[in-house]
Coordinates of C-alpha atoms in Angstrom, one line a residue:
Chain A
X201 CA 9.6 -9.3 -13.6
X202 CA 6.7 -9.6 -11.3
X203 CA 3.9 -7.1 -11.9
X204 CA 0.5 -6.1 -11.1
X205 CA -1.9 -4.4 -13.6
X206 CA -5.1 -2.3 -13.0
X207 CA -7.0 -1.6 -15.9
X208 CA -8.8 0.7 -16.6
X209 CA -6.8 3.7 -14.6
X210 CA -10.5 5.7 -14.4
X211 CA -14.1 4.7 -14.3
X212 CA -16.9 6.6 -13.7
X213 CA -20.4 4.5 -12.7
X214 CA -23.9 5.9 -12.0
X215 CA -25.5 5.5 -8.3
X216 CA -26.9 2.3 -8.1
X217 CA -25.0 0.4 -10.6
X218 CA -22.8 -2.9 -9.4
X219 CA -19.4 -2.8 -10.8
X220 CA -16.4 -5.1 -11.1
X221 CA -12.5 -3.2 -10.8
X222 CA -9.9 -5.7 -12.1
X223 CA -6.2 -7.0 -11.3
X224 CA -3.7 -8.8 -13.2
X225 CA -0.5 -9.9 -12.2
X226 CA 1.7 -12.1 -14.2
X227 CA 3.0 -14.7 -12.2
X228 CA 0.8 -16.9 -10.8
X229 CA 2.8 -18.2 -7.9
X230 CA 1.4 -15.9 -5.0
X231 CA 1.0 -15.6 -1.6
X232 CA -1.9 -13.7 -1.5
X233 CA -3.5 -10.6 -3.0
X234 CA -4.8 -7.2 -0.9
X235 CA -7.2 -4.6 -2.1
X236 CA -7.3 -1.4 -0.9
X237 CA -8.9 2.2 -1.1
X238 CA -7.2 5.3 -1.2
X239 CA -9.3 8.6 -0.8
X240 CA -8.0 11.8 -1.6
X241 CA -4.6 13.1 0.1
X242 CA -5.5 10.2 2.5
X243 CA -3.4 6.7 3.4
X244 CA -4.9 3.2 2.3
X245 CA -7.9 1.7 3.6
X246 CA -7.5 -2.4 3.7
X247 CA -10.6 -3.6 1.9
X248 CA -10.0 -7.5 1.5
X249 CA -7.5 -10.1 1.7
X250 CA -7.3 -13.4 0.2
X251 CA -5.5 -16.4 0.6
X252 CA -3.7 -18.2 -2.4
X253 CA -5.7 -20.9 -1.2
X254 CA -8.8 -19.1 -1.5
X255 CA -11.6 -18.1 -4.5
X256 CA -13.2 -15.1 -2.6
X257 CA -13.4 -13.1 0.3
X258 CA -16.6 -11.0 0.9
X259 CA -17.2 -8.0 3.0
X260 CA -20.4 -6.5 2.7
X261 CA -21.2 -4.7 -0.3
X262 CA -17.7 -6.0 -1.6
X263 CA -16.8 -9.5 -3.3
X264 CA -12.9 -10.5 -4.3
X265 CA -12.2 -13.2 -6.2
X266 CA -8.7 -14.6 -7.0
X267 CA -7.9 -16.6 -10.1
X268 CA -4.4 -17.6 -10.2
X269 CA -3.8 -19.8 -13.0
X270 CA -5.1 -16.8 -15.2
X271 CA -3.0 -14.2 -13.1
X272 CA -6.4 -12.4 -12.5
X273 CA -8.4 -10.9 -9.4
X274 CA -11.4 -9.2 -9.2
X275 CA -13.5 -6.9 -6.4
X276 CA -16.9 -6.5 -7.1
X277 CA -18.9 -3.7 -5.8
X278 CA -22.3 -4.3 -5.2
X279 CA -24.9 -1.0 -5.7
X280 CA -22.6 1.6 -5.8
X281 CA -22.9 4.6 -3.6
X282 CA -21.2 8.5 -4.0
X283 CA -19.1 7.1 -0.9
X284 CA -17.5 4.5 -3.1
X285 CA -15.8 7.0 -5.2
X286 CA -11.8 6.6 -4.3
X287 CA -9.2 5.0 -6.3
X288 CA -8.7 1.0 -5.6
X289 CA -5.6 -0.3 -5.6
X290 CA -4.2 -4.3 -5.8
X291 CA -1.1 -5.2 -4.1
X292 CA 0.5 -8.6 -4.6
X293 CA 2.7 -10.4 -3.0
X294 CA 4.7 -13.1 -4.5
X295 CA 5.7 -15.2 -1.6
X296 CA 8.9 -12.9 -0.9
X297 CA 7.1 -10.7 2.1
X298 CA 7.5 -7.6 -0.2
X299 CA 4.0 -6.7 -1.9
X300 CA 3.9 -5.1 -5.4
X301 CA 1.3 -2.9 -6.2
X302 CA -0.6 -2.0 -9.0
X303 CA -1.0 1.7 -10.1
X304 CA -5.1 1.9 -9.5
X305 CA -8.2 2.4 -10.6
X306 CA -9.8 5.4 -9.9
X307 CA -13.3 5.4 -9.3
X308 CA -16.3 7.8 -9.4
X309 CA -19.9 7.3 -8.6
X310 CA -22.0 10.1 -10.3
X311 CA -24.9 11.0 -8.3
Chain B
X118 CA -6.1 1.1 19.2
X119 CA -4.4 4.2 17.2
X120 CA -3.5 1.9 14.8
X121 CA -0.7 2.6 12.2
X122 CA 0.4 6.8 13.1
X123 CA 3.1 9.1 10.7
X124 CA 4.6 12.3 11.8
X125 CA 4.9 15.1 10.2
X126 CA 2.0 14.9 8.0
X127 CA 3.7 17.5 5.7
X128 CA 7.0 18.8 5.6
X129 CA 9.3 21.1 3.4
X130 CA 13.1 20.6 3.1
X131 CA 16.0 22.0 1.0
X132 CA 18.5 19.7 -1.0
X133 CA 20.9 18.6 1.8
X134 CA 18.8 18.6 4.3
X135 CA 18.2 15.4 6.5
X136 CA 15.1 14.5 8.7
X137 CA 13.7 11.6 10.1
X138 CA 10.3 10.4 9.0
X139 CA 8.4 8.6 12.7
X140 CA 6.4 6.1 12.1
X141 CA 4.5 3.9 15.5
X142 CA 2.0 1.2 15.2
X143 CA -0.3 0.0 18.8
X144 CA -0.8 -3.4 17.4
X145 CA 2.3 -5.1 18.4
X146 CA 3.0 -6.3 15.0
X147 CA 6.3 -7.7 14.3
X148 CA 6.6 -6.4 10.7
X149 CA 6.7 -3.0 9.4
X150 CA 7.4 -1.5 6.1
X151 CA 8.0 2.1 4.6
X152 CA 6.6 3.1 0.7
X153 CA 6.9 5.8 -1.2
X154 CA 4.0 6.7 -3.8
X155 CA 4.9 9.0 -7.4
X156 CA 1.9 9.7 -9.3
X157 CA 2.1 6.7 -12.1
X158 CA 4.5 3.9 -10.3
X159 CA 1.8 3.1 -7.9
X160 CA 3.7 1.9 -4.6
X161 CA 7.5 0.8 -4.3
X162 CA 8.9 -0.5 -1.3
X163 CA 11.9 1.3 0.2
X164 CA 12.9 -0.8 3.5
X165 CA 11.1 -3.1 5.6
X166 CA 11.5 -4.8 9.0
X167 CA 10.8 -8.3 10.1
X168 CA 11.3 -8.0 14.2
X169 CA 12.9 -5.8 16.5
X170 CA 16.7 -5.4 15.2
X171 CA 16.1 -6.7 11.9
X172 CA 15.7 -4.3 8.3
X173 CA 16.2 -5.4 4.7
X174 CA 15.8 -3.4 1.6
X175 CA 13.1 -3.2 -0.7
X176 CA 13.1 -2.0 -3.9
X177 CA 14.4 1.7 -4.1
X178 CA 16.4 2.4 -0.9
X179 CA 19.2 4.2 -1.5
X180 CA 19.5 7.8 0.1
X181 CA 17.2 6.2 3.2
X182 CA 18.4 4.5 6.3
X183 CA 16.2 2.9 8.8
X184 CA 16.7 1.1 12.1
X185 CA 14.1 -1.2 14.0
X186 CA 15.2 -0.5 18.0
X187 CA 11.5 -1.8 19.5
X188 CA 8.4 -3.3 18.0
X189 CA 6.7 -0.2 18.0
X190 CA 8.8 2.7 16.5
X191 CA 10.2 2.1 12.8
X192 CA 11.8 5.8 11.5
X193 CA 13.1 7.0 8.0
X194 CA 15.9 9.0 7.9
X195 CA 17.3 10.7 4.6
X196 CA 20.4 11.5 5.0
X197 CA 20.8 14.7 2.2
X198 CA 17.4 14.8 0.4
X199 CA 17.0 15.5 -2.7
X200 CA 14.4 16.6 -5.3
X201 CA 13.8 13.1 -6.6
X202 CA 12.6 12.1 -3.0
X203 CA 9.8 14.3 -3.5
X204 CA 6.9 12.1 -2.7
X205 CA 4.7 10.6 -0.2
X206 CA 5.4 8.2 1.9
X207 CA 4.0 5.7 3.7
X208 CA 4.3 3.5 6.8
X209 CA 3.0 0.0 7.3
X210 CA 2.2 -2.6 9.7
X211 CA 1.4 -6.4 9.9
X212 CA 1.7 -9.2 12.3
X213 CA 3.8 -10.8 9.3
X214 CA 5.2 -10.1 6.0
X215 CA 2.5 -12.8 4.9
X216 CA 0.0 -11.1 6.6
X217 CA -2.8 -8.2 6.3
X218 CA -1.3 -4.8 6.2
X219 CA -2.4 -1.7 7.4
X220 CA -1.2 1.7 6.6
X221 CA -0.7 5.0 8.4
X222 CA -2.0 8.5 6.8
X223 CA 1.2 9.4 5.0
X224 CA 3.5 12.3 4.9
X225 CA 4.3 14.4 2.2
X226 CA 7.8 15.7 1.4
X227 CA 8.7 18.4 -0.9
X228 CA 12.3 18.4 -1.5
X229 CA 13.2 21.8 -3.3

């Protein structure tokens, strides 16, 4: 079965501190991988998308990287800020058009 | 662009009770998808659409119909809700199935 893992569910971080949020997904035949943020109550914010064919994808303060052949991505979040504080999700898709996501990682940047 | 927009944003019913869930998206993309999200499953997919006329089920549809009669509009109807469709659920958009996709805000349903 094809499924996407987000460890750990919680992680709290001090202002200022880069960070890395993790995804692994156990087959390594993808399509491509998306992260997201969810805030409170609110839908999901697309953050980045990569490419199977791709390493990374930046976006400001944010760096993905994609590993396939260890089933691993990562998003790395340069000097956090309070506004960072959301949960993160990964969503997968394994080259069937349906994604699979992981459960999250829910961040908080203390002050 | 309003982007990816869900109505009701909340909404009550009893068991037995149908409703339609809308969902529109501005961005003329040909493939749309509905979630729902449980606290600790994450995301499962309940239909999706490829183009105009065309749906396919996803992972947990039964109890929800849908139907794909222009680009734009992509509704959820349950049929006789029932408790275990309490959840919230979201609507999504792309220009594929391949493709970046964004979501609308979400409703929640309370199924009682």
């Amino acid at each position: 079965k094809q499924e996407v893992t987000q460890i750990p569910a919680a992680l709290s971080v001090p202002e200022g501190e880069n960070l890395v949020l993790n995804c692994s997904f156990t087959d390594s035949a993808i399509y491509n991988l998306q992260w997201f943020r969810q805030d409170p109550g609110k839908g999901l914010t697309s953050l980045l998308l990569i490419q199977s064919s791709q390493r990374e994808q930046t976006s400001g303060r944010l760096n993905a990287s994609l590993d396939k052949s260890s089933g691993r991505s990562t998003l790395y979040i340069a000097a956090s800020q309070p506004g960072d504080s959301a949960t993160y999700l990964c969503a997968v898709r394994f080259g069937n058009e349906k994604l699979t996501f992981g459960t999250g990682t829910r961040l908080t940047i203390i002050p | 662009n309003a982007g990816v927009t869900q109505t009701p944003k909340f909404q009550v019913l009893k068991t037995g009770q149908s409703m339609t869930l809308q969902c529109a998206q501005d961005m003329n993309h040909e493939y749309m998808s509905w979630y729902r999200q449980d606290p600790g499953m994450g995301l499962r997919l309940i239909h999706y659409s490829v183009g105009a006329g065309i749906t396919d089920q996803g992972e947990v549809p039964n109890g929800y119909n849908v139907s794909r009669s222009t680009t734009e509009d992509f509704p959820l109807r349950l049929l006789s809700a029932a408790p275990s469709q309490t959840s919230v659920y979201f609507c999504a958009s792309g220009q594929g199935g391949n493709n970046e996709q964004f979501f609308g805000p979400g409703t929640r349903l309370t199924v009682l």
